[in-house]
PDB file of C-alpha atoms in Angstrom:
ATOM      1  CA  MET A   1       6.533 -11.833  -2.942  1.00 46.00           C
ATOM      2  CA  MET A   2       3.089 -12.688  -4.343  1.00 51.00           C
ATOM      3  CA  ASN A   3       2.962 -13.681  -7.887  1.00 63.00           C
ATOM      4  CA  GLY A   4       0.083 -13.858 -10.416  1.00 78.00           C
ATOM      5  CA  SER A   5      -3.124 -11.982 -10.746  1.00 90.00           C
ATOM      6  CA  GLN A   6      -5.673 -11.491  -7.983  1.00 94.00           C
ATOM      7  CA  SER A   7      -9.451 -11.143  -8.910  1.00 94.00           C
ATOM      8  CA  VAL A   8     -11.433  -8.848  -6.509  1.00 96.00           C
ATOM      9  CA  ILE A   9     -15.311  -8.442  -6.543  1.00 95.00           C
ATOM     10  CA  VAL A  10     -16.668  -6.126  -3.829  1.00 96.00           C
ATOM     11  CA  GLN A  11     -20.339  -5.274  -3.934  1.00 94.00           C
ATOM     12  CA  ASN A  12     -23.406  -4.106  -1.869  1.00 93.00           C
ATOM     13  CA  LYS A  13     -27.020  -3.435  -3.091  1.00 90.00           C
ATOM     14  CA  ARG A  14     -26.091  -0.302  -4.965  1.00 89.00           C
ATOM     15  CA  ILE A  15     -22.591  -0.674  -6.301  1.00 91.00           C
ATOM     16  CA  ARG A  16     -20.147  -3.277  -7.433  1.00 92.00           C
ATOM     17  CA  TYR A  17     -16.377  -3.259  -8.087  1.00 92.00           C
ATOM     18  CA  ASP A  18     -14.995  -5.984 -10.268  1.00 92.00           C
ATOM     19  CA  PHE A  19     -11.314  -5.859 -11.020  1.00 92.00           C
ATOM     20  CA  ALA A  20      -7.946  -7.800 -11.073  1.00 92.00           C
ATOM     21  CA  ILE A  21      -4.634  -6.820  -9.433  1.00 91.00           C
ATOM     22  CA  HIS A  22      -1.507  -7.835 -11.335  1.00 90.00           C
ATOM     23  CA  ARG A  23       1.449  -6.495  -9.321  1.00 90.00           C
ATOM     24  CA  ASN A  24       2.499  -6.070  -5.857  1.00 92.00           C
ATOM     25  CA  ILE A  25       1.820  -2.334  -5.852  1.00 92.00           C
ATOM     26  CA  THR A  26      -1.111  -0.802  -7.673  1.00 92.00           C
ATOM     27  CA  ILE A  27      -2.193   2.870  -7.511  1.00 91.00           C
ATOM     28  CA  ILE A  28      -5.780   4.018  -7.911  1.00 91.00           C
ATOM     29  CA  CYS A  29      -6.123   7.753  -8.770  1.00 87.00           C
ATOM     30  CA  GLY A  30      -8.651  10.124 -10.129  1.00 77.00           C
ATOM     31  CA  ASP A  31     -11.005  12.926  -9.340  1.00 76.00           C
ATOM     32  CA  SER A  32     -13.203  13.392  -6.284  1.00 79.00           C
ATOM     33  CA  ALA A  33     -16.407  11.382  -6.369  1.00 77.00           C
ATOM     34  CA  THR A  34     -15.143   8.656  -8.549  1.00 80.00           C
ATOM     35  CA  GLY A  35     -15.714   5.856  -5.936  1.00 87.00           C
ATOM     36  CA  LYS A  36     -12.027   5.463  -4.692  1.00 91.00           C
ATOM     37  CA  THR A  37     -12.807   5.940  -1.090  1.00 92.00           C
ATOM     38  CA  THR A  38     -15.998   3.995  -1.308  1.00 93.00           C
ATOM     39  CA  LEU A  39     -14.010   0.968  -2.462  1.00 95.00           C
ATOM     40  CA  VAL A  40     -11.726   1.159   0.629  1.00 96.00           C
ATOM     41  CA  GLU A  41     -14.549   1.782   3.038  1.00 96.00           C
ATOM     42  CA  MET A  42     -16.576  -1.180   1.715  1.00 97.00           C
ATOM     43  CA  ILE A  43     -13.254  -3.252   2.223  1.00 97.00           C
ATOM     44  CA  GLN A  44     -13.120  -2.056   5.800  1.00 97.00           C
ATOM     45  CA  GLU A  45     -16.691  -2.626   6.521  1.00 97.00           C
ATOM     46  CA  TYR A  46     -16.550  -6.233   5.325  1.00 97.00           C
ATOM     47  CA  TYR A  47     -13.334  -6.764   7.236  1.00 95.00           C
ATOM     48  CA  ASP A  48     -14.961  -5.382  10.415  1.00 96.00           C
ATOM     49  CA  ASN A  49     -18.424  -6.967  10.051  1.00 97.00           C
ATOM     50  CA  GLY A  50     -18.281  -9.754   7.553  1.00 95.00           C
ATOM     51  CA  GLU A  51     -21.442 -10.740   5.683  1.00 93.00           C
ATOM     52  CA  SER A  52     -23.600  -8.939   8.276  1.00 97.00           C
ATOM     53  CA  SER A  53     -22.211  -5.656   6.782  1.00 97.00           C
ATOM     54  CA  GLY A  54     -24.381  -6.264   3.621  1.00 97.00           C
ATOM     55  CA  ILE A  55     -21.213  -6.328   1.614  1.00 97.00           C
ATOM     56  CA  MET A  56     -20.104  -9.222  -0.464  1.00 97.00           C
ATOM     57  CA  LEU A  57     -16.365  -9.727  -1.124  1.00 97.00           C
ATOM     58  CA  ASP A  58     -15.062 -12.322  -3.424  1.00 97.00           C
ATOM     59  CA  CYS A  59     -11.242 -12.666  -3.468  1.00 97.00           C
ATOM     60  CA  PRO A  60      -8.862 -15.641  -2.953  1.00 95.00           C
ATOM     61  CA  LYS A  61      -6.912 -13.615  -0.506  1.00 96.00           C
ATOM     62  CA  THR A  62      -7.640 -11.734   2.634  1.00 96.00           C
ATOM     63  CA  CYS A  63      -8.521  -8.133   1.860  1.00 97.00           C
ATOM     64  CA  VAL A  64      -7.622  -5.533   4.559  1.00 98.00           C
ATOM     65  CA  THR A  65      -7.172  -1.800   5.049  1.00 98.00           C
ATOM     66  CA  LEU A  66      -4.289   0.128   6.469  1.00 98.00           C
ATOM     67  CA  SER A  67      -4.512   3.504   8.042  1.00 97.00           C
ATOM     68  CA  GLY A  68      -3.553   5.824  10.762  1.00 96.00           C
ATOM     69  CA  ARG A  69      -0.538   6.241  13.054  1.00 95.00           C
ATOM     70  CA  LYS A  70      -0.263   2.590  14.078  1.00 96.00           C
ATOM     71  CA  TRP A  71       0.201   1.501  10.551  1.00 97.00           C
ATOM     72  CA  GLN A  72       3.526  -0.229  11.142  1.00 97.00           C
ATOM     73  CA  ALA A  73       1.958  -2.503  13.932  1.00 97.00           C
ATOM     74  CA  GLU A  74      -0.947  -3.321  11.653  1.00 96.00           C
ATOM     75  CA  LEU A  75       1.217  -4.059   8.585  1.00 97.00           C
ATOM     76  CA  ALA A  76       3.196  -6.577  10.632  1.00 96.00           C
ATOM     77  CA  LEU A  77      -0.038  -8.570  11.197  1.00 96.00           C
ATOM     78  CA  TYR A  78      -0.906  -8.888   7.450  1.00 96.00           C
ATOM     79  CA  HIS A  79       0.512 -11.698   5.523  1.00 96.00           C
ATOM     80  CA  ASP A  80      -0.449 -12.997   2.035  1.00 95.00           C
ATOM     81  CA  SER A  81      -3.174 -10.255   1.789  1.00 97.00           C
ATOM     82  CA  LEU A  82      -4.409  -7.434  -0.370  1.00 97.00           C
ATOM     83  CA  VAL A  83      -3.854  -4.244   1.601  1.00 98.00           C
ATOM     84  CA  PHE A  84      -6.024  -1.215   0.592  1.00 98.00           C
ATOM     85  CA  ILE A  85      -4.841   2.198   1.767  1.00 97.00           C
ATOM     86  CA  ASP A  86      -7.050   5.312   1.276  1.00 95.00           C
ATOM     87  CA  GLU A  87      -5.535   8.733   0.284  1.00 90.00           C
ATOM     88  CA  GLY A  88      -4.777  11.032   3.120  1.00 89.00           C
ATOM     89  CA  ASN A  89      -2.526   8.626   4.840  1.00 94.00           C
ATOM     90  CA  ALA A  90       0.786  10.413   5.070  1.00 91.00           C
ATOM     91  CA  PHE A  91       2.856   7.336   5.752  1.00 95.00           C
ATOM     92  CA  VAL A  92       2.358   6.259   2.153  1.00 93.00           C
ATOM     93  CA  THR A  93       4.901   8.831   0.926  1.00 91.00           C
ATOM     94  CA  SER A  94       7.547   8.006   3.563  1.00 92.00           C
ATOM     95  CA  GLU A  95      10.583   6.119   3.322  1.00 93.00           C
ATOM     96  CA  ALA A  96       9.629   4.086   6.258  1.00 95.00           C
ATOM     97  CA  PHE A  97       6.598   2.783   4.453  1.00 95.00           C
ATOM     98  CA  ALA A  98       8.641   1.965   1.237  1.00 93.00           C
ATOM     99  CA  LYS A  99      11.089   0.021   3.386  1.00 94.00           C
ATOM    100  CA  ALA A 100       8.446  -1.844   5.387  1.00 95.00           C
ATOM    101  CA  ILE A 101       6.613  -3.281   2.318  1.00 93.00           C
ATOM    102  CA  GLN A 102       9.860  -4.518   0.617  1.00 89.00           C
ATOM    103  CA  GLY A 103       9.836  -8.236   0.678  1.00 85.00           C
ATOM    104  CA  THR A 104       6.358  -8.622   2.076  1.00 92.00           C
ATOM    105  CA  ASP A 105       4.071 -11.086   0.612  1.00 95.00           C
ATOM    106  CA  ASN A 106       1.214  -8.701   0.209  1.00 96.00           C
ATOM    107  CA  TYR A 107      -0.275  -6.745  -2.589  1.00 96.00           C
ATOM    108  CA  TYR A 108      -0.818  -3.057  -1.930  1.00 96.00           C
ATOM    109  CA  ILE A 109      -3.696  -1.166  -3.595  1.00 95.00           C
ATOM    110  CA  ILE A 110      -3.112   2.647  -2.902  1.00 94.00           C
ATOM    111  CA  VAL A 111      -5.556   5.341  -3.481  1.00 92.00           C
ATOM    112  CA  ASN A 112      -3.640   8.428  -3.985  1.00 87.00           C
ATOM    113  CA  ARG A 113      -3.225  11.596  -6.259  1.00 81.00           C
ATOM    114  CA  GLU A 114       0.223  12.351  -4.969  1.00 76.00           C
ATOM    115  CA  ASN A 115       3.607  11.398  -6.372  1.00 75.00           C
ATOM    116  CA  LEU A 116       4.887   8.227  -4.609  1.00 83.00           C
ATOM    117  CA  GLU A 117       8.597   8.572  -5.565  1.00 81.00           C
ATOM    118  CA  ASN A 118       9.688   6.263  -2.802  1.00 80.00           C
ATOM    119  CA  LEU A 119       7.699   3.245  -4.087  1.00 84.00           C
ATOM    120  CA  PRO A 120       8.878   0.988  -6.965  1.00 80.00           C
ATOM    121  CA  TYR A 121       5.593   0.758  -8.936  1.00 82.00           C
ATOM    122  CA  SER A 122       4.972   0.218 -12.580  1.00 76.00           C
ATOM    123  CA  VAL A 123       3.136   2.956 -14.647  1.00 76.00           C
ATOM    124  CA  LYS A 124       1.225   0.091 -16.007  1.00 78.00           C
ATOM    125  CA  GLU A 125      -0.438  -0.436 -12.561  1.00 82.00           C
ATOM    126  CA  ILE A 126      -1.813   3.142 -12.349  1.00 84.00           C
ATOM    127  CA  TYR A 127      -5.575   2.999 -12.729  1.00 82.00           C
ATOM    128  CA  GLY A 128      -8.716   5.193 -12.380  1.00 83.00           C
ATOM    129  CA  ILE A 129     -12.206   4.015 -11.594  1.00 82.00           C
ATOM    130  CA  ARG A 130     -15.133   4.496 -14.048  1.00 75.00           C
ATOM    131  CA  THR A 131     -18.732   3.289 -14.063  1.00 73.00           C
ATOM    132  CA  SER A 132     -18.897   0.710 -16.640  1.00 65.00           C
ATOM    133  CA  GLY A 133     -22.501  -0.058 -16.721  1.00 61.00           C
ATOM    134  CA  LYS A 134     -25.268  -1.429 -14.654  1.00 56.00           C
ATOM    135  CA  TYR A 135     -25.751  -4.664 -12.915  1.00 57.00           C
ATOM    136  CA  GLY A 136     -29.159  -5.753 -11.538  1.00 55.00           C
ATOM    137  CA  ASP A 137     -31.772  -2.995 -11.514  1.00 56.00           C
ATOM    138  CA  SER A 138     -31.389   0.584 -12.690  1.00 50.00           C
ATOM    139  CA  GLU A 139     -30.328   1.847  -9.256  1.00 60.00           C
ATOM    140  CA  GLN A 140     -27.115  -0.303  -9.161  1.00 63.00           C
ATOM    141  CA  THR A 141     -23.824   0.431 -10.966  1.00 69.00           C
ATOM    142  CA  CYS A 142     -20.700  -1.542 -11.787  1.00 74.00           C
ATOM    143  CA  ASN A 143     -17.291   0.108 -11.433  1.00 77.00           C
ATOM    144  CA  GLU A 144     -14.086  -0.957 -13.092  1.00 74.00           C
ATOM    145  CA  LEU A 145     -10.505   0.000 -13.015  1.00 80.00           C
ATOM    146  CA  TYR A 146      -9.064   1.373 -16.325  1.00 79.00           C
ATOM    147  CA  PRO A 147      -5.410   1.807 -16.912  1.00 82.00           C
ATOM    148  CA  ILE A 148      -4.330   5.555 -16.965  1.00 80.00           C
ATOM    149  CA  PHE A 149      -0.900   4.832 -18.359  1.00 66.00           C
ATOM    150  CA  SER A 150      -2.351   3.589 -21.790  1.00 54.00           C
ATOM    151  CA  LYS A 151      -4.714   6.581 -22.001  1.00 46.00           C
ATOM    152  CA  THR A 152      -1.946   9.099 -21.144  1.00 42.00           C
ATOM    153  CA  LEU A 153       0.506   7.269 -23.590  1.00 40.00           C
ATOM    154  CA  SER A 154      -2.008   7.444 -26.312  1.00 40.00           C
ATOM    155  CA  ASN A 155      -2.665  11.148 -25.753  1.00 41.00           C
ATOM    156  CA  VAL A 156       1.005  11.788 -26.111  1.00 38.00           C
ATOM    157  CA  PHE A 157       1.361  10.035 -29.358  1.00 37.00           C
ATOM    158  CA  GLN A 158      -1.711  11.894 -30.793  1.00 40.00           C
ATOM    159  CA  ASP A 159      -0.068  15.397 -30.102  1.00 37.00           C
TER     160      ASP A 159
END
């Protein structure tokens, strides 16, 4: 299993994501148009085309995406990596996926709005994405992950 925190910066000319992953399974959830899918697409574009994609990726580990019906064969190729999975991949809710990732040395960053009852993730590793400000000129935005658990917990105690 991977230990420690992994810092990730992904950016192009318009948008920047800057966050850290602390556990082997991290969930990113939230409403439509918050940038979740854009993050995964940028990771895929960089993986496919490298620097010629116009995307800069700064992470000490290899960042990859996992999708489709051949997910098991692809997953077998990934070691010591950050594996990003976008919502809409039905395999994420399966017992087969839960078993396949046990004992691997990858981190999994899963974009999903569904309950993932087969996966042993911490509620402290459920995040949303928000625009935190600008970087560069006025056309560029910076996005960060924020913990949903602490927000939900504080709302419970206020009621």
